[in-house]
Tab-separated table of C-alpha atoms (C1' of nucleotides) in Angstrom:
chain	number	residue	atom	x	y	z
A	1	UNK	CA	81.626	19.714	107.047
A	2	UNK	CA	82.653	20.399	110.615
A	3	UNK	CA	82.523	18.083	113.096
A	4	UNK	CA	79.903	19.544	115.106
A	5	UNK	CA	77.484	19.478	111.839
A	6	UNK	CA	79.036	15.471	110.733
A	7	UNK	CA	77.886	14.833	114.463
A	8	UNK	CA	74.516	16.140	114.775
A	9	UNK	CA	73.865	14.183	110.616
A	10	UNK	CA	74.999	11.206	112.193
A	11	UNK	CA	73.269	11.050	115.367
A	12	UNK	CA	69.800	12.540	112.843
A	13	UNK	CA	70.215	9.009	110.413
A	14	UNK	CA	71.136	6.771	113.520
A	15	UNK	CA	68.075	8.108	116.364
A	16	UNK	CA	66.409	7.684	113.303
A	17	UNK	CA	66.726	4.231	112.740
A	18	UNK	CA	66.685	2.209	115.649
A	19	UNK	CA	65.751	4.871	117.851
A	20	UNK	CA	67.054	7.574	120.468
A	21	UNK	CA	67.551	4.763	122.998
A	22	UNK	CA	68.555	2.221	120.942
A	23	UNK	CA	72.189	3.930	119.600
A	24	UNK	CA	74.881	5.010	122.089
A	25	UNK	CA	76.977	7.656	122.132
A	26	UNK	CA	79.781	5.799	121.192
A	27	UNK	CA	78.306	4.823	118.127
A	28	UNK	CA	77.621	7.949	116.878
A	29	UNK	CA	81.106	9.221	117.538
A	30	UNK	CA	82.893	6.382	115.248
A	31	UNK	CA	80.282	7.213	112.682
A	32	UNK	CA	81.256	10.726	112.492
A	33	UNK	CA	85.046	10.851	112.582
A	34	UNK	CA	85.556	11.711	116.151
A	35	UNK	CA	85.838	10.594	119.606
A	36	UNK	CA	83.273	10.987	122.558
A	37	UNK	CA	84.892	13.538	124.381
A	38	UNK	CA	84.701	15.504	121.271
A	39	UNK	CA	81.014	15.037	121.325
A	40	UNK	CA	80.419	16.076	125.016
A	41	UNK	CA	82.876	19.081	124.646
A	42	UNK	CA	79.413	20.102	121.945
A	43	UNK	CA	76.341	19.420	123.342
A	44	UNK	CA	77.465	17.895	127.117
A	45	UNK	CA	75.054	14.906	126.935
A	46	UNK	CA	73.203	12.456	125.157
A	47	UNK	CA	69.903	14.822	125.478
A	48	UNK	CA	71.801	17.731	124.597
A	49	UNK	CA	72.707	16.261	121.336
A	50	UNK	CA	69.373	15.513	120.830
A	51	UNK	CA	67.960	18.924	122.207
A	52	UNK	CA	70.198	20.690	119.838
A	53	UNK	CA	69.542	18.722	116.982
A	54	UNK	CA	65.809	19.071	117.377
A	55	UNK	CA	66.468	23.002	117.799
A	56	UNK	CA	67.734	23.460	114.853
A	57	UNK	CA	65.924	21.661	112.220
A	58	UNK	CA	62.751	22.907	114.287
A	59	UNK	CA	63.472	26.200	112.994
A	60	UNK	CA	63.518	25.196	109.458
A	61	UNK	CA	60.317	23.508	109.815
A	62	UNK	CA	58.164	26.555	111.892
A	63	UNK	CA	59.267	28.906	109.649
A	64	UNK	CA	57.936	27.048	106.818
A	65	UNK	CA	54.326	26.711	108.933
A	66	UNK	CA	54.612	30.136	109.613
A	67	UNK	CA	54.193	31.624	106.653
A	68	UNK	CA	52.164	28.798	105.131
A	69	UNK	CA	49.519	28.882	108.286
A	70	UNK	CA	48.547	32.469	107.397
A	71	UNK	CA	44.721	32.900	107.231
A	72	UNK	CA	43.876	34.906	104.124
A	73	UNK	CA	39.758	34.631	104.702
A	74	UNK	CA	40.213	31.318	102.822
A	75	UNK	CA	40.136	28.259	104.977
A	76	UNK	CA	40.591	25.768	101.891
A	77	UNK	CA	43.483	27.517	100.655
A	78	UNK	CA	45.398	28.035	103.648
A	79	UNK	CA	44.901	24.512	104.115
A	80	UNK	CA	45.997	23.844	100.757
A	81	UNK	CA	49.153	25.670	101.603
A	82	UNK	CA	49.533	23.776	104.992
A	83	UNK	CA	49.306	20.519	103.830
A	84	UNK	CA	51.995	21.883	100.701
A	85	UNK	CA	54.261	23.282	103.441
A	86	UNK	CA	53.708	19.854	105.135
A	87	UNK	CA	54.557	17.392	102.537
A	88	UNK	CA	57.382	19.087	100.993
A	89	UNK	CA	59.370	19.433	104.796
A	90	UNK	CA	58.839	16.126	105.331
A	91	UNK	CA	60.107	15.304	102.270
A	92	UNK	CA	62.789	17.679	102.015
A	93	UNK	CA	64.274	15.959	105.334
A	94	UNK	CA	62.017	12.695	105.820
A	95	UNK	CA	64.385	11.613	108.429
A	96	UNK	CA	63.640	14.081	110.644
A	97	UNK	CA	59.993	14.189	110.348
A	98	UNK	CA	60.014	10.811	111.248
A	99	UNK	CA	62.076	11.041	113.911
A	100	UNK	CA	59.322	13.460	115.572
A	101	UNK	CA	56.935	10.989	114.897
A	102	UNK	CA	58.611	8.400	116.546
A	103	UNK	CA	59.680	10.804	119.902
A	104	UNK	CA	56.647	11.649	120.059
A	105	UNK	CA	54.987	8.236	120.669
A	106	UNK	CA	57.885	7.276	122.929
A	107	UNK	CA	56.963	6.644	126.094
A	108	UNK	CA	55.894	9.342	128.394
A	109	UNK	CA	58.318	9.154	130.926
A	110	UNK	CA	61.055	8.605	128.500
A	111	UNK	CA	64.094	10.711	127.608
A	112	UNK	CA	63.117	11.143	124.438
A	113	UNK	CA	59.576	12.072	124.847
A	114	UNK	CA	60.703	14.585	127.252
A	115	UNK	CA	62.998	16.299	125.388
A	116	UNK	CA	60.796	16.912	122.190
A	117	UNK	CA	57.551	17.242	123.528
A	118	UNK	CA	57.504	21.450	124.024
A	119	UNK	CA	58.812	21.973	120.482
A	120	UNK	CA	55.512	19.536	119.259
A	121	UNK	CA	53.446	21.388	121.419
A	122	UNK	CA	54.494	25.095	119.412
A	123	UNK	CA	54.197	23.201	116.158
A	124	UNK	CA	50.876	21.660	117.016
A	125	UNK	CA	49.239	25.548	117.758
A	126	UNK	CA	49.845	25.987	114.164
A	127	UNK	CA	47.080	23.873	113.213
A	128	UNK	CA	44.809	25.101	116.013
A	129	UNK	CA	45.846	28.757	114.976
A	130	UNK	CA	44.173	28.224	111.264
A	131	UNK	CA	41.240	27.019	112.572
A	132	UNK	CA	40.446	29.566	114.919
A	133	UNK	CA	41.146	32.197	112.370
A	134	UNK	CA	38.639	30.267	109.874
A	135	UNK	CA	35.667	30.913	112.796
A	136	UNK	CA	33.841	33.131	110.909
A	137	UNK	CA	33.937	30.709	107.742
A	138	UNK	CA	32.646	27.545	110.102
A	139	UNK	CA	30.419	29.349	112.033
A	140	UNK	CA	29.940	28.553	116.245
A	141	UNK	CA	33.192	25.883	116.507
A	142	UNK	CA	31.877	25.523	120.166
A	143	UNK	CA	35.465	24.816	121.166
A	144	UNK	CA	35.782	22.117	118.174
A	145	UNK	CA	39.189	24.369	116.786
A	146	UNK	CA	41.006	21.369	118.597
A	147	UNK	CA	39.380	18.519	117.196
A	148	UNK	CA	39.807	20.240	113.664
A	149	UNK	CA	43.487	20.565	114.424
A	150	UNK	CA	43.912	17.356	115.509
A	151	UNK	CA	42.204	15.724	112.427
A	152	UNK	CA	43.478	17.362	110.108
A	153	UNK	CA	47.030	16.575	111.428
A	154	UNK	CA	45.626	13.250	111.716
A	155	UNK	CA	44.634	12.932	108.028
A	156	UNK	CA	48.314	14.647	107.114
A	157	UNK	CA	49.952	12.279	109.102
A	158	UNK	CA	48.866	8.803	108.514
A	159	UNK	CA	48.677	9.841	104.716
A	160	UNK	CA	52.349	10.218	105.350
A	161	UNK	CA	52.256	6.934	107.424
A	162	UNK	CA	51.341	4.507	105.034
A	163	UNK	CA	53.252	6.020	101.941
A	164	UNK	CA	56.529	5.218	103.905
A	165	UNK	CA	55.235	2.047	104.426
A	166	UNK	CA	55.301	0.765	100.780
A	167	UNK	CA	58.583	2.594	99.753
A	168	UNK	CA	61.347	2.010	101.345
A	169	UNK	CA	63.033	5.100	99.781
A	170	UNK	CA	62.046	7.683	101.715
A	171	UNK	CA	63.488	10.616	99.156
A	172	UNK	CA	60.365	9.823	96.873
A	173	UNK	CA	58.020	10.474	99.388
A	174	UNK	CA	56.783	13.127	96.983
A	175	UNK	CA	53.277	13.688	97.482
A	176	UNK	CA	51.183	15.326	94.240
A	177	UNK	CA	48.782	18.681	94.649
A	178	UNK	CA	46.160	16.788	93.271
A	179	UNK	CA	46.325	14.038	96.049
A	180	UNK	CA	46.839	17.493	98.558
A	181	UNK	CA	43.576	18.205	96.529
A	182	UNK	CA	41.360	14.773	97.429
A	183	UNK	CA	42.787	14.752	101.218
A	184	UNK	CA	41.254	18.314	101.658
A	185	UNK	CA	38.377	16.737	100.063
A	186	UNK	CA	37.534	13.918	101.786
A	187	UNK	CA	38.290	16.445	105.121
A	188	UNK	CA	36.193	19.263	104.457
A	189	UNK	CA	33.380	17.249	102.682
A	190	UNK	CA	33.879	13.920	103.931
A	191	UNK	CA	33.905	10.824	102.009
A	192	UNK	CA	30.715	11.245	100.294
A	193	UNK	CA	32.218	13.230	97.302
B	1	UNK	CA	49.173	-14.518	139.500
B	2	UNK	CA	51.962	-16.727	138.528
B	3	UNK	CA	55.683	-15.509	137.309
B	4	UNK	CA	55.044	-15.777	133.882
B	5	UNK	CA	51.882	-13.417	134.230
B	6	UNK	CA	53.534	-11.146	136.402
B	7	UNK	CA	56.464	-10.443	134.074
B	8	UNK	CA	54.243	-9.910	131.054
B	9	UNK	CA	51.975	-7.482	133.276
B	10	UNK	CA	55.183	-5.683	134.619
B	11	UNK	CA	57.038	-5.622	131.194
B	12	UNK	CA	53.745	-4.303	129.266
B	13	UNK	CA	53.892	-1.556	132.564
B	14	UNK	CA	57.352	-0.421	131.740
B	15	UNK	CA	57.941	-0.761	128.269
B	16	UNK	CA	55.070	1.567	127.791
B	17	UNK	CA	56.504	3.970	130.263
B	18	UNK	CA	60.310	4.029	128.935
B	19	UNK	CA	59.981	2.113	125.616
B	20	UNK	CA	61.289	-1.337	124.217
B	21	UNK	CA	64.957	0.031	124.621
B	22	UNK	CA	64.759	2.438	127.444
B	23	UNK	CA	64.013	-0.246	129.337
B	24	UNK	CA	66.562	-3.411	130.757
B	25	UNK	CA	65.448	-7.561	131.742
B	26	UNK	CA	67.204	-7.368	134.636
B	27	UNK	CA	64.229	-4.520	135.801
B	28	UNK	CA	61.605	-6.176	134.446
B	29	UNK	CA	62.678	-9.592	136.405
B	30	UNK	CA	63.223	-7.447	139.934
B	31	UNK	CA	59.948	-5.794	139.183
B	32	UNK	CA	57.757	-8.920	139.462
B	33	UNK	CA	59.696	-10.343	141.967
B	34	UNK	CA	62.114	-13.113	140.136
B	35	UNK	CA	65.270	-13.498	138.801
B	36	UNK	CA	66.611	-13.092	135.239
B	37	UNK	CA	66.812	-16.697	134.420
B	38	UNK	CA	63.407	-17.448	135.362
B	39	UNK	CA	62.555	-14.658	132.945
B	40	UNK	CA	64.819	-16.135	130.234
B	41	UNK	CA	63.190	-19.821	130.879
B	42	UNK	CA	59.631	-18.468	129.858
B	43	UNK	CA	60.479	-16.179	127.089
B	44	UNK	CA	64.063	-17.305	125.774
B	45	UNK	CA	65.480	-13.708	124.986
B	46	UNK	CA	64.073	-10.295	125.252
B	47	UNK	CA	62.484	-9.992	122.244
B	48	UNK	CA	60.566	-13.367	123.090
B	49	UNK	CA	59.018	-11.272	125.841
B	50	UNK	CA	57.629	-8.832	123.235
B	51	UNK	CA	56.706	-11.332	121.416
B	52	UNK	CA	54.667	-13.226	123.415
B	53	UNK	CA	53.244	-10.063	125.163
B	54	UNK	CA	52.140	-8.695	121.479
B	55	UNK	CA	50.271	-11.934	120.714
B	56	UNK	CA	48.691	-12.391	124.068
B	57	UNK	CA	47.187	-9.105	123.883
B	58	UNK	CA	46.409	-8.979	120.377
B	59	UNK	CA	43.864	-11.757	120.816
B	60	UNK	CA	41.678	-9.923	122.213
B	61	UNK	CA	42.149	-6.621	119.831
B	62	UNK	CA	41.533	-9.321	116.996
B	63	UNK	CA	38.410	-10.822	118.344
B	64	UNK	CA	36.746	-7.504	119.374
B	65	UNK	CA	37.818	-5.812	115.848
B	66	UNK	CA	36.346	-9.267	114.054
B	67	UNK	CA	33.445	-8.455	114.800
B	68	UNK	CA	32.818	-5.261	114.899
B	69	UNK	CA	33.803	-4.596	111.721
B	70	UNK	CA	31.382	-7.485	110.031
B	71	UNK	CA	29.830	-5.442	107.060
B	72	UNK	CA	26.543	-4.961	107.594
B	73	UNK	CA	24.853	-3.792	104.427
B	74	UNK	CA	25.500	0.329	106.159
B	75	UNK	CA	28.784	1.965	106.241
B	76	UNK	CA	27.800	4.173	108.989
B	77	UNK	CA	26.635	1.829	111.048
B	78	UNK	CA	30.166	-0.513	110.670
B	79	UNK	CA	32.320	2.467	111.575
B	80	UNK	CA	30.469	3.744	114.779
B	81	UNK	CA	30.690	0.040	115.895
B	82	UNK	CA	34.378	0.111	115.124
B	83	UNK	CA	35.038	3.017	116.466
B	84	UNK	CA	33.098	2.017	119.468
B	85	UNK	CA	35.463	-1.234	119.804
B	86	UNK	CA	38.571	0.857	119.244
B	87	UNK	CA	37.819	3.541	121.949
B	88	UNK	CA	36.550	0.234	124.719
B	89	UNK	CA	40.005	-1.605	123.593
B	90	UNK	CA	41.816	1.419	124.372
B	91	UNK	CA	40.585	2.326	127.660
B	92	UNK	CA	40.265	-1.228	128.791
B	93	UNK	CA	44.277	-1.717	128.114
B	94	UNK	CA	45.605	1.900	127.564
B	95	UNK	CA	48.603	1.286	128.086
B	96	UNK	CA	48.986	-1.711	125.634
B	97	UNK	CA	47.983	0.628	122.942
B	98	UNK	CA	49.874	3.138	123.438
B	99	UNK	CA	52.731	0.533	123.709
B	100	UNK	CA	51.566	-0.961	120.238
B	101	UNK	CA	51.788	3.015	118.593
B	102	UNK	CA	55.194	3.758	120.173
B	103	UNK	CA	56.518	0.629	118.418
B	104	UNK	CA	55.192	1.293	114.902
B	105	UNK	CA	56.275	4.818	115.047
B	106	UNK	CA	59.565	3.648	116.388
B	107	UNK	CA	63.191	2.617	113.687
B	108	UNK	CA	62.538	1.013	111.382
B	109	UNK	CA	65.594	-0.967	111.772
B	110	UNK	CA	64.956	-1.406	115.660
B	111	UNK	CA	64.453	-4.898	117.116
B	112	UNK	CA	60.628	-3.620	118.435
B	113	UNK	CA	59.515	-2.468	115.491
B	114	UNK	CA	60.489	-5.666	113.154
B	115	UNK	CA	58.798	-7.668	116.201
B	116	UNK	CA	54.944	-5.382	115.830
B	117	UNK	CA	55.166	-5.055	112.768
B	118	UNK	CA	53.051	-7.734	111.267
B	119	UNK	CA	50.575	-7.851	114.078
B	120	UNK	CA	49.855	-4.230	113.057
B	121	UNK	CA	49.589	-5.160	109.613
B	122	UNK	CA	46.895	-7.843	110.631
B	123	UNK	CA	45.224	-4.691	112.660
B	124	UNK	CA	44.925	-2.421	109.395
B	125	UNK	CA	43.802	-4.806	107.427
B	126	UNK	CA	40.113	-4.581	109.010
B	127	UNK	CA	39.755	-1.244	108.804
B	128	UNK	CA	40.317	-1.954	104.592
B	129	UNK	CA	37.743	-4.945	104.963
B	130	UNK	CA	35.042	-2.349	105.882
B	131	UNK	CA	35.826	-0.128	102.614
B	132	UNK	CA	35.889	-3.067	100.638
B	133	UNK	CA	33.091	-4.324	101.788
B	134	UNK	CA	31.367	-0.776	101.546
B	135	UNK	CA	31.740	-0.763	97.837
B	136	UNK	CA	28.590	-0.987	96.891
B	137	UNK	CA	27.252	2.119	98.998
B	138	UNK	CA	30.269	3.970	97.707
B	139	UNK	CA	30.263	3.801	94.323
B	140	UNK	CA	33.765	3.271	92.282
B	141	UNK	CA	36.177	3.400	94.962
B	142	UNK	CA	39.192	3.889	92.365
B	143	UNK	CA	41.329	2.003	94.755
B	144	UNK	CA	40.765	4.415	97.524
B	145	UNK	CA	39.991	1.655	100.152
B	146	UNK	CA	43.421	2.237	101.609
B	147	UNK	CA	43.484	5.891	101.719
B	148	UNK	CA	39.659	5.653	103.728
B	149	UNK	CA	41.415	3.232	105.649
B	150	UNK	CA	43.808	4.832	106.645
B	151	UNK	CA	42.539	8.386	107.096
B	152	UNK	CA	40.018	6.786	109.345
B	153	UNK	CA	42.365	5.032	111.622
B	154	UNK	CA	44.473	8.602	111.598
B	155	UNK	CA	40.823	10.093	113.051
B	156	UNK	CA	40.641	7.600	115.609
B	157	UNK	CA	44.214	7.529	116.618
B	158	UNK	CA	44.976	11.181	116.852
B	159	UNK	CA	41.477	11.746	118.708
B	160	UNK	CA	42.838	9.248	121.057
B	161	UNK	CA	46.097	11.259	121.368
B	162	UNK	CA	45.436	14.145	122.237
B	163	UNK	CA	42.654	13.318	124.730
B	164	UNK	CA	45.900	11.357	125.947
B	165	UNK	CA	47.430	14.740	126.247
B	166	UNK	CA	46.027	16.566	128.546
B	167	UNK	CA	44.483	13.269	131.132
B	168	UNK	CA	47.227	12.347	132.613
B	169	UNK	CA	45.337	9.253	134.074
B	170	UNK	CA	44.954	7.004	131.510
B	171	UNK	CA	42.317	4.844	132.848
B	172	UNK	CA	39.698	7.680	132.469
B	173	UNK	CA	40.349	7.992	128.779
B	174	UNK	CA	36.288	6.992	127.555
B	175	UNK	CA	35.126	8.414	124.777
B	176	UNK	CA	31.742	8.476	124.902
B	177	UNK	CA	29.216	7.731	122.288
B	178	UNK	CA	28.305	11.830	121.466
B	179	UNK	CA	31.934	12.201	120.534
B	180	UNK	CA	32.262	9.080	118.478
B	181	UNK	CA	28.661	10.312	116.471
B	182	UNK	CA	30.954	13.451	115.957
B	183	UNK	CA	33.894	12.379	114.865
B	184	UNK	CA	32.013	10.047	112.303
B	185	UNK	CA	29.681	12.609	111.158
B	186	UNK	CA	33.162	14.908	110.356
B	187	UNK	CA	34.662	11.655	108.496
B	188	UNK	CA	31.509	10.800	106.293
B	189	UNK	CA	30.148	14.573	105.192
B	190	UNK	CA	33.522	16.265	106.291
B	191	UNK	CA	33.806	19.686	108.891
B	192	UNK	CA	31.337	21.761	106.949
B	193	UNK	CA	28.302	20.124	108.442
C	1	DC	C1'	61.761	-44.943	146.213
C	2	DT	C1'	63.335	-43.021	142.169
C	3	DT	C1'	63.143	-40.783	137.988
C	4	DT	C1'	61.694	-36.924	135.390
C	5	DA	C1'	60.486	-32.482	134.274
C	6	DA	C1'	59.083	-27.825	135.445
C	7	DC	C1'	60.865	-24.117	137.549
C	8	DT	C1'	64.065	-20.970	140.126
C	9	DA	C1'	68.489	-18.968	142.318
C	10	DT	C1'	73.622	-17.958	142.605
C	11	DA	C1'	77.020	-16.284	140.202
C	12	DC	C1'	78.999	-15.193	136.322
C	13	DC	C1'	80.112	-13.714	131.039
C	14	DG	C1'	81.991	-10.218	127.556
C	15	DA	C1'	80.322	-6.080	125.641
C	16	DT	C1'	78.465	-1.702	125.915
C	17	DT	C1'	76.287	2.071	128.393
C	18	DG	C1'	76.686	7.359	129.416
C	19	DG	C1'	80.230	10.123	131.016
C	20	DT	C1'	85.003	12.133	132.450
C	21	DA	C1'	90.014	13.311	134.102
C	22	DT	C1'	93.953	14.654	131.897
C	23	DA	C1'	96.958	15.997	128.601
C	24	DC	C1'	97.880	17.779	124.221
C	25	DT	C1'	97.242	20.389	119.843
C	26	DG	C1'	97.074	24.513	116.858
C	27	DG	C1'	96.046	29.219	116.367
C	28	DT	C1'	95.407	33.953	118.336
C	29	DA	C1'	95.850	37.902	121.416
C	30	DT	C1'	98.886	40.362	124.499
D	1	DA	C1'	107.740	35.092	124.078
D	2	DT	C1'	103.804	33.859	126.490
D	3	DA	C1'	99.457	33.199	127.964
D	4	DC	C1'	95.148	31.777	126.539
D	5	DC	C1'	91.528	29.082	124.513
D	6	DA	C1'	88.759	26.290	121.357
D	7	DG	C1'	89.015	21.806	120.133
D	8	DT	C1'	90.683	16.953	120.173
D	9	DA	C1'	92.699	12.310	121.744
D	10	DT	C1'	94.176	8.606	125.188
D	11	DA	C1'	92.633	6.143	128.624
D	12	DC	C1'	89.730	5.359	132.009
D	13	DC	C1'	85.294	4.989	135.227
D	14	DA	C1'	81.323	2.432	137.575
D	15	DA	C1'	77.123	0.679	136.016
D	16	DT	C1'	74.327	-1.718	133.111
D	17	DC	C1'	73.381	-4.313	128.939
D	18	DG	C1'	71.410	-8.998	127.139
D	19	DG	C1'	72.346	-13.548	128.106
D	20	DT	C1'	73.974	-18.120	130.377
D	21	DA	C1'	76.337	-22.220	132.935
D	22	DT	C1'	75.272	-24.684	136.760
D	23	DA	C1'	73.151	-26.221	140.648
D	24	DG	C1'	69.433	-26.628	143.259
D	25	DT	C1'	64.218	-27.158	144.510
D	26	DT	C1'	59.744	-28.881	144.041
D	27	DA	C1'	55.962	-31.889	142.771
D	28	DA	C1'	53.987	-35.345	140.055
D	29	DA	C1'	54.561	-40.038	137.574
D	30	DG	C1'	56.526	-44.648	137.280
DNA sequence: CTTTAACTATACCGATTGGTATACTGGTAT
DNA sequence: ATACCAGTATACCAATCGGTATAGTTAAAG
């Protein structure tokens, strides 16, 4: 592995765990083999490192939704293949996802928050995208597309959530089609089933 | 307002703006107007400061959530008065909540998460009473309580986010009592109503 | 009048922060 | 042979980090 790759894997594990503000630069030069002008001669700053990290595993991740958020007159089953797509990126790389999470509820004015919030934004118009597409399967949405999206990415989240609670191995973090199958459920018919 | 006060006000103000880490004592001290080792006599080390700003405001969380969530012999009924208190804790203290999610979502291994993480744990653990206590009305639960639990938190949260979104002025964030009837409608009989 | 305790300021600590000026390496193109 | 260039290391920068030793200052209690 290059340096440029053993730097970017470092600084992934380390923003990770104890945060984008919490780890310095020089940290995550030791950890990789090299020294910090080495780093800056890469990405130039602290945020670049981070902006360039999030580029590229973003692409991984929105091509995945991309092909997995097509509408195919079949709300349940593109949801089906959503929350698949879902579940096995964040597994596949739980770091990252996490990561996200975690930028994402940084605060506002913060670094961090700044830097990923446009690539959240694109991934979050995946989820509206299926739900406008399903229209003619929920009838008027009166502008409720949003509030679908944003459940439903609730529901996939916090599912997420409280599995990494319990096990500290994140690798497992293998969730089942038939619990995919009782999340869709519980959102499409509510608990009452 | 005394020092004491006036650090915990300003250090609730910033760490919710740059985060636990983004954000240094010797600000916080200038901010409300004292010096660093009056700020280290009241709160001992940094982390005291969380600490002691996490249980202060969790009081009141606690005592509103208490009892709202008393079971009442109707499900519905418990969750639109939880909900209620959720959405009036939030917009009475905004920023302290949003504070309290950017520290679960943050490390694992970082010093603010270790520090909320059992007063969050406390949190969650009403939202189970009311599925527990629910049993009846919902039949064999199969040890779901945790997953209604938590998808119904997710709801509430990411409803709350987004709204966050786009009003930039926290303050205004109400949720009125249309909205909540929606959301709980969606949770109980799911989208297809 | 003095002791005590709560509180606050001056001035400092070593360590680390993000970032850089400069020089050097090895390989490649002219 | 030489000029160039991507990449790397040594050594440094001012600023800030979390934290503290010490010396007041103030007001109430004995």
């Amino acid at each position: 592995m290059d340096n440029r790759e053993m730097i970017l894997k470092t600084a992934k594990s380390l923003f990770y765990a104890r945060g984008y503000d919490g780890v310095g630069v020089q940290e995550i030069a030791e950890k990789s083999g090299v020294t910090k002008p080495t780093l800056y001669y890469y990405f130039g700053s602290k945020k670049g490192l981070l902006e360039q990290l999030l580029t590229r595993d973003f692409q991984l991740l929105e091509a995945e939704m991309e092909q997995a958020t097509v509408y195919q007159g079949d709300l349940r089953g593109t949801l089906y293949r959503t929350a698949r797509a879902f579940f096995d990126s964040v597994s596949r790389d739980p770091e990252f996802y996490l990561l996200l999470m975690a930028l994402f509820f940084s605060g506002r004015k913060s670094e961090g928050f700044r830097t990923v919030y446009p690539f959240l934004e694109r991934y979050y118009q995946f989820f509206v995208k299926i739900f406008e597409s399903a229209a003619g399967e929920l009838g008027n949405m009166r502008g409720r597309q949003n509030q679908f999206a944003v459940s439903f990415t609730g529901c996939l989240q916090f599912y997420l959530l409280v599995r990494s609670r319990d096990t500290e191995d994140l690798s497992s973090m293998q969730v089942s089609n038939e619990e995919i199958e009782e999340l869709l459920q519980q959102f499409l018919y509510g608990i009452y089933t």
